[in-house]
CSV table of C-alpha atoms in Angstrom, one decimal:
chain,number,residue,atom,x,y,z
T,234,MET,CA,0.4,-25.2,12.1
T,235,ILE,CA,0.0,-22.0,10.4
T,236,ALA,CA,-2.8,-19.6,10.6
T,237,LEU,CA,-3.9,-18.2,7.3
T,238,ILE,CA,-6.1,-14.9,8.2
T,239,ASP,CA,-9.0,-15.2,6.0
T,240,TYR,CA,-10.7,-11.4,6.1
T,241,LYS,CA,-12.4,-11.3,2.6
T,242,ALA,CA,-9.7,-9.6,0.6
T,243,GLY,CA,-9.1,-11.7,-2.0
T,244,ASN,CA,-9.0,-15.5,-3.0
T,245,LEU,CA,-7.3,-18.0,-0.1
T,246,THR,CA,-7.1,-20.8,-2.4
T,247,SER,CA,-4.0,-20.4,-4.9
T,248,VAL,CA,-2.2,-19.6,-1.3
T,249,LYS,CA,-3.5,-22.3,0.5
T,250,LYS,CA,-2.4,-24.6,-2.5
T,251,ALA,CA,1.1,-23.1,-2.7
T,252,LEU,CA,1.5,-23.8,1.0
T,253,ALA,CA,0.4,-27.6,0.3
T,254,THR,CA,2.8,-28.0,-2.4
T,255,ILE,CA,5.6,-27.0,0.3
T,256,GLY,CA,3.8,-29.4,3.0
T,257,ALA,CA,2.6,-26.6,5.3
T,258,ASP,CA,-0.2,-27.6,7.8
T,259,VAL,CA,-2.5,-25.1,7.7
T,260,PHE,CA,-6.0,-23.6,9.2
T,261,VAL,CA,-8.1,-20.8,8.8
T,262,PRO,CA,-9.1,-19.4,12.1
T,263,GLU,CA,-12.6,-18.7,12.6
T,264,SER,CA,-11.9,-16.3,15.4
T,265,PRO,CA,-9.2,-14.7,17.2
T,266,GLY,CA,-9.0,-17.0,20.2
T,267,ASP,CA,-8.1,-19.7,17.6
T,268,LEU,CA,-4.7,-18.2,17.0
T,269,ALA,CA,-3.6,-19.6,20.2
T,270,GLU,CA,-2.9,-22.6,18.6
T,271,ALA,CA,-1.0,-20.8,15.7
T,272,SER,CA,2.8,-21.8,15.5
T,273,GLY,CA,3.0,-19.0,12.7
T,274,ILE,CA,0.5,-16.6,10.9
T,275,ILE,CA,0.3,-15.7,7.5
T,276,VAL,CA,-2.1,-12.2,6.3
T,277,PRO,CA,-2.6,-12.5,2.7
T,278,GLY,CA,-4.6,-10.0,0.7
T,279,VAL,CA,-5.6,-8.1,-2.5
T,280,GLY,CA,-7.4,-5.1,-2.9
T,281,HIS,CA,-7.8,-1.8,-1.1
T,282,PHE,CA,-6.0,-1.0,2.2
T,283,GLY,CA,-9.6,-0.3,3.9
T,284,ALA,CA,-10.6,-4.1,3.5
T,285,THR,CA,-8.1,-4.8,6.8
T,286,ARG,CA,-11.0,-2.8,8.7
T,287,ALA,CA,-12.3,-6.3,8.9
T,288,LEU,CA,-9.6,-7.0,11.1
T,289,ASP,CA,-11.1,-5.3,14.5
T,290,GLN,CA,-9.2,-5.0,17.7
T,291,SER,CA,-9.8,-8.2,18.7
T,292,TRP,CA,-7.9,-9.7,15.8
T,293,ILE,CA,-5.2,-7.0,16.3
T,294,ASP,CA,-4.7,-7.6,19.4
T,295,ALA,CA,-4.6,-11.5,19.2
T,296,ILE,CA,-1.9,-11.1,16.5
T,297,LEU,CA,0.3,-8.8,18.3
T,298,ALA,CA,0.3,-11.1,21.3
T,299,ARG,CA,1.6,-14.0,19.1
T,300,VAL,CA,4.1,-11.4,17.7
T,301,GLY,CA,5.0,-10.7,21.2
T,302,GLU,CA,5.8,-14.1,22.0
T,303,GLY,CA,7.9,-14.8,18.9
T,304,ARG,CA,5.8,-16.6,16.8
T,305,PRO,CA,6.5,-15.7,13.0
T,306,LEU,CA,4.2,-13.2,11.2
T,307,PHE,CA,4.0,-13.1,7.1
T,308,GLY,CA,2.3,-10.8,5.3
T,309,ILE,CA,1.5,-11.1,1.3
T,310,CYS,CA,0.7,-8.1,-0.6
T,311,LEU,CA,-1.9,-6.1,1.2
T,312,GLY,CA,-1.2,-8.1,4.4
T,313,MET,CA,2.7,-7.0,4.0
T,314,GLN,CA,1.2,-3.7,3.9
T,315,TRP,CA,-0.6,-3.9,6.8
T,316,LEU,CA,2.3,-4.5,8.9
T,317,TYR,CA,3.2,-0.6,8.2
T,318,GLU,CA,1.6,2.4,10.1
T,319,GLY,CA,-1.1,3.1,7.4
T,320,SER,CA,-1.7,3.6,4.0
T,321,ASP,CA,-2.8,6.6,1.9
T,322,GLU,CA,-5.1,4.5,-0.4
T,323,ALA,CA,-7.0,4.5,3.5
T,324,PRO,CA,-5.6,7.5,5.8
T,325,ASP,CA,-8.0,6.8,8.2
T,326,CYS,CA,-7.4,3.1,8.4
T,327,PRO,CA,-4.6,2.2,10.6
T,328,GLY,CA,-2.2,-0.7,10.0
T,329,LEU,CA,-0.2,-2.8,12.6
T,330,GLY,CA,2.6,-0.4,13.2
T,331,LEU,CA,5.2,-3.4,13.0
T,332,PHE,CA,7.3,-1.1,10.5
T,333,SER,CA,7.5,2.5,10.3
T,334,GLY,CA,6.1,4.4,7.6
T,335,ARG,CA,3.4,4.4,5.2
T,336,CYS,CA,2.5,3.3,2.0
T,337,PHE,CA,2.0,5.6,-1.1
T,338,ARG,CA,0.5,4.9,-4.2
T,339,LEU,CA,3.1,4.2,-7.2
T,340,GLY,CA,4.2,6.8,-9.3
T,341,THR,CA,3.8,9.7,-6.9
T,342,VAL,CA,6.2,12.2,-5.5
T,343,ARG,CA,7.6,9.9,-2.9
T,344,LEU,CA,9.1,7.9,-5.7
T,345,GLN,CA,10.9,9.5,-8.6
T,346,PRO,CA,8.0,10.8,-10.3
T,347,ASP,CA,6.8,9.3,-13.4
T,348,ARG,CA,3.4,10.0,-14.1
T,349,ASN,CA,3.4,7.8,-17.0
T,350,ILE,CA,3.9,4.3,-15.5
T,351,LYS,CA,1.1,1.9,-15.7
T,352,VAL,CA,-0.8,1.6,-12.1
T,353,PRO,CA,-1.7,-0.9,-10.8
T,354,HIS,CA,1.8,-2.6,-11.4
T,355,VAL,CA,0.8,-6.0,-12.6
T,356,GLY,CA,3.1,-8.4,-14.2
T,357,TRP,CA,6.5,-10.4,-13.6
T,358,ASN,CA,9.3,-7.9,-12.4
T,359,SER,CA,12.8,-8.4,-10.6
T,360,LEU,CA,14.0,-8.5,-6.9
T,361,SER,CA,16.9,-6.5,-6.2
T,362,ILE,CA,18.3,-7.9,-2.9
T,363,GLU,CA,19.5,-5.4,-0.6
T,364,ARG,CA,20.1,-7.3,2.6
T,365,ARG,CA,20.6,-11.1,3.1
T,366,MET,CA,18.0,-12.0,5.4
T,367,SER,CA,16.2,-15.4,5.8
T,368,ILE,CA,13.4,-14.8,3.8
T,369,VAL,CA,15.9,-14.6,0.9
T,370,GLU,CA,17.7,-17.6,1.7
T,371,GLY,CA,18.4,-19.4,-1.7
T,372,VAL,CA,17.0,-16.7,-3.9
T,373,GLN,CA,19.2,-15.5,-6.7
T,374,ALA,CA,19.8,-11.9,-7.3
T,375,ASN,CA,17.2,-10.4,-10.1
T,376,ALA,CA,14.6,-13.0,-9.0
T,377,GLN,CA,11.3,-12.7,-11.0
T,378,VAL,CA,8.5,-12.6,-9.2
T,379,TYR,CA,4.6,-11.8,-9.6
T,380,PHE,CA,3.2,-8.5,-8.8
T,381,THR,CA,-0.3,-6.9,-8.6
T,382,HIS,CA,-0.7,-3.6,-6.7
T,383,SER,CA,-1.2,0.3,-6.8
T,384,TYR,CA,0.5,0.9,-3.4
T,385,ALA,CA,3.8,0.1,-2.0
T,386,ALA,CA,5.7,0.7,1.2
T,387,PRO,CA,8.9,3.1,1.3
T,388,ARG,CA,12.6,1.9,1.3
T,389,SER,CA,13.6,1.3,5.3
T,390,GLY,CA,16.6,0.0,6.9
T,391,GLU,CA,14.4,-3.1,7.3
T,392,THR,CA,13.6,-3.4,3.3
T,393,VAL,CA,15.4,-6.9,2.4
T,394,ALA,CA,14.6,-6.3,-1.2
T,395,ILE,CA,13.4,-3.6,-3.6
T,396,THR,CA,11.5,-3.8,-6.9
T,397,GLU,CA,11.5,-0.8,-9.9
T,398,HIS,CA,8.3,0.5,-10.8
T,399,GLY,CA,8.3,4.5,-11.4
T,400,GLY,CA,11.0,4.4,-8.5
T,401,ALA,CA,12.3,2.1,-6.0
T,402,PHE,CA,9.8,0.5,-3.5
T,403,THR,CA,10.1,-2.3,-0.7
T,404,ALA,CA,9.4,-5.4,-2.5
T,405,ILE,CA,10.5,-7.7,0.7
T,406,VAL,CA,10.8,-6.4,4.2
T,407,GLN,CA,11.9,-8.4,7.6
T,408,ARG,CA,12.9,-7.7,11.4
T,409,GLY,CA,13.1,-10.9,13.2
T,410,GLN,CA,10.3,-13.4,13.0
T,411,VAL,CA,8.2,-10.7,10.9
T,412,ALA,CA,8.3,-10.4,7.3
T,413,GLY,CA,6.2,-9.4,4.4
T,414,VAL,CA,6.2,-9.5,0.4
T,415,GLN,CA,4.5,-7.0,-1.7
T,416,PHE,CA,4.3,-9.7,-4.3
T,417,HIS,CA,2.2,-13.0,-4.5
T,418,PRO,CA,4.8,-15.9,-3.8
T,419,GLU,CA,1.5,-18.4,-4.4
T,420,LYS,CA,2.0,-16.9,-7.9
T,421,SER,CA,5.6,-16.7,-8.2
T,422,GLY,CA,6.6,-20.3,-9.4
T,423,ASP,CA,9.8,-21.8,-7.6
T,424,VAL,CA,10.9,-18.4,-6.1
T,425,GLY,CA,7.9,-17.9,-4.4
T,426,LEU,CA,7.7,-21.5,-2.9
T,427,ARG,CA,11.3,-21.1,-1.8
T,428,ILE,CA,10.2,-17.8,0.1
T,429,LEU,CA,7.2,-19.6,1.5
T,430,ARG,CA,9.7,-22.8,2.9
T,431,ASN,CA,12.1,-20.1,4.3
T,432,PHE,CA,8.9,-18.5,6.5
T,433,LEU,CA,8.3,-22.2,7.2
T,434,GLU,CA,11.5,-22.7,8.7
T,435,LEU,CA,11.1,-19.4,10.6
T,436,VAL,CA,8.0,-21.0,11.9
T,437,GLY,CA,10.3,-24.4,13.0
């Protein structure tokens, strides 16, 4: 059973609907202890990085404990950013630290400088796959997915796919059973559903 974390950062309805479409058995845990029953965890989210403060230390400990047991974890949009060490959007708010690096505002000096790009980055854009990992099984090169964000994660050796918007940023990341996507798979048609199915395959 997949635990879908609700920390009041965006509407869960579209994510739940997409997961129902692919036959996933989903529940929304009311407390960290409920995660003991989860075979996998999804952290969605839209908005400011500071919203992740709602996931206090008890939630963090429970999520990291499940990851330590080998249960898959998947972050969507803000949920993916939370997998990193932190974000310039809320410098005093730490992330989970499962991936190294900090998220940065699109169009800043950490990308190819471009002050003329539109931020937030909203709409369809293409994926450039750099590593063939399980999360992108069956996803075609240059597949189009739907984004809405102002901050992004840096490229690293764990980057699976990048997207260009004022420079390259990590669109998909994966290491073992932990993965994340900067875009919204629940709004990305068949490509997004395929990626969600791939996460279910990780869960087993």
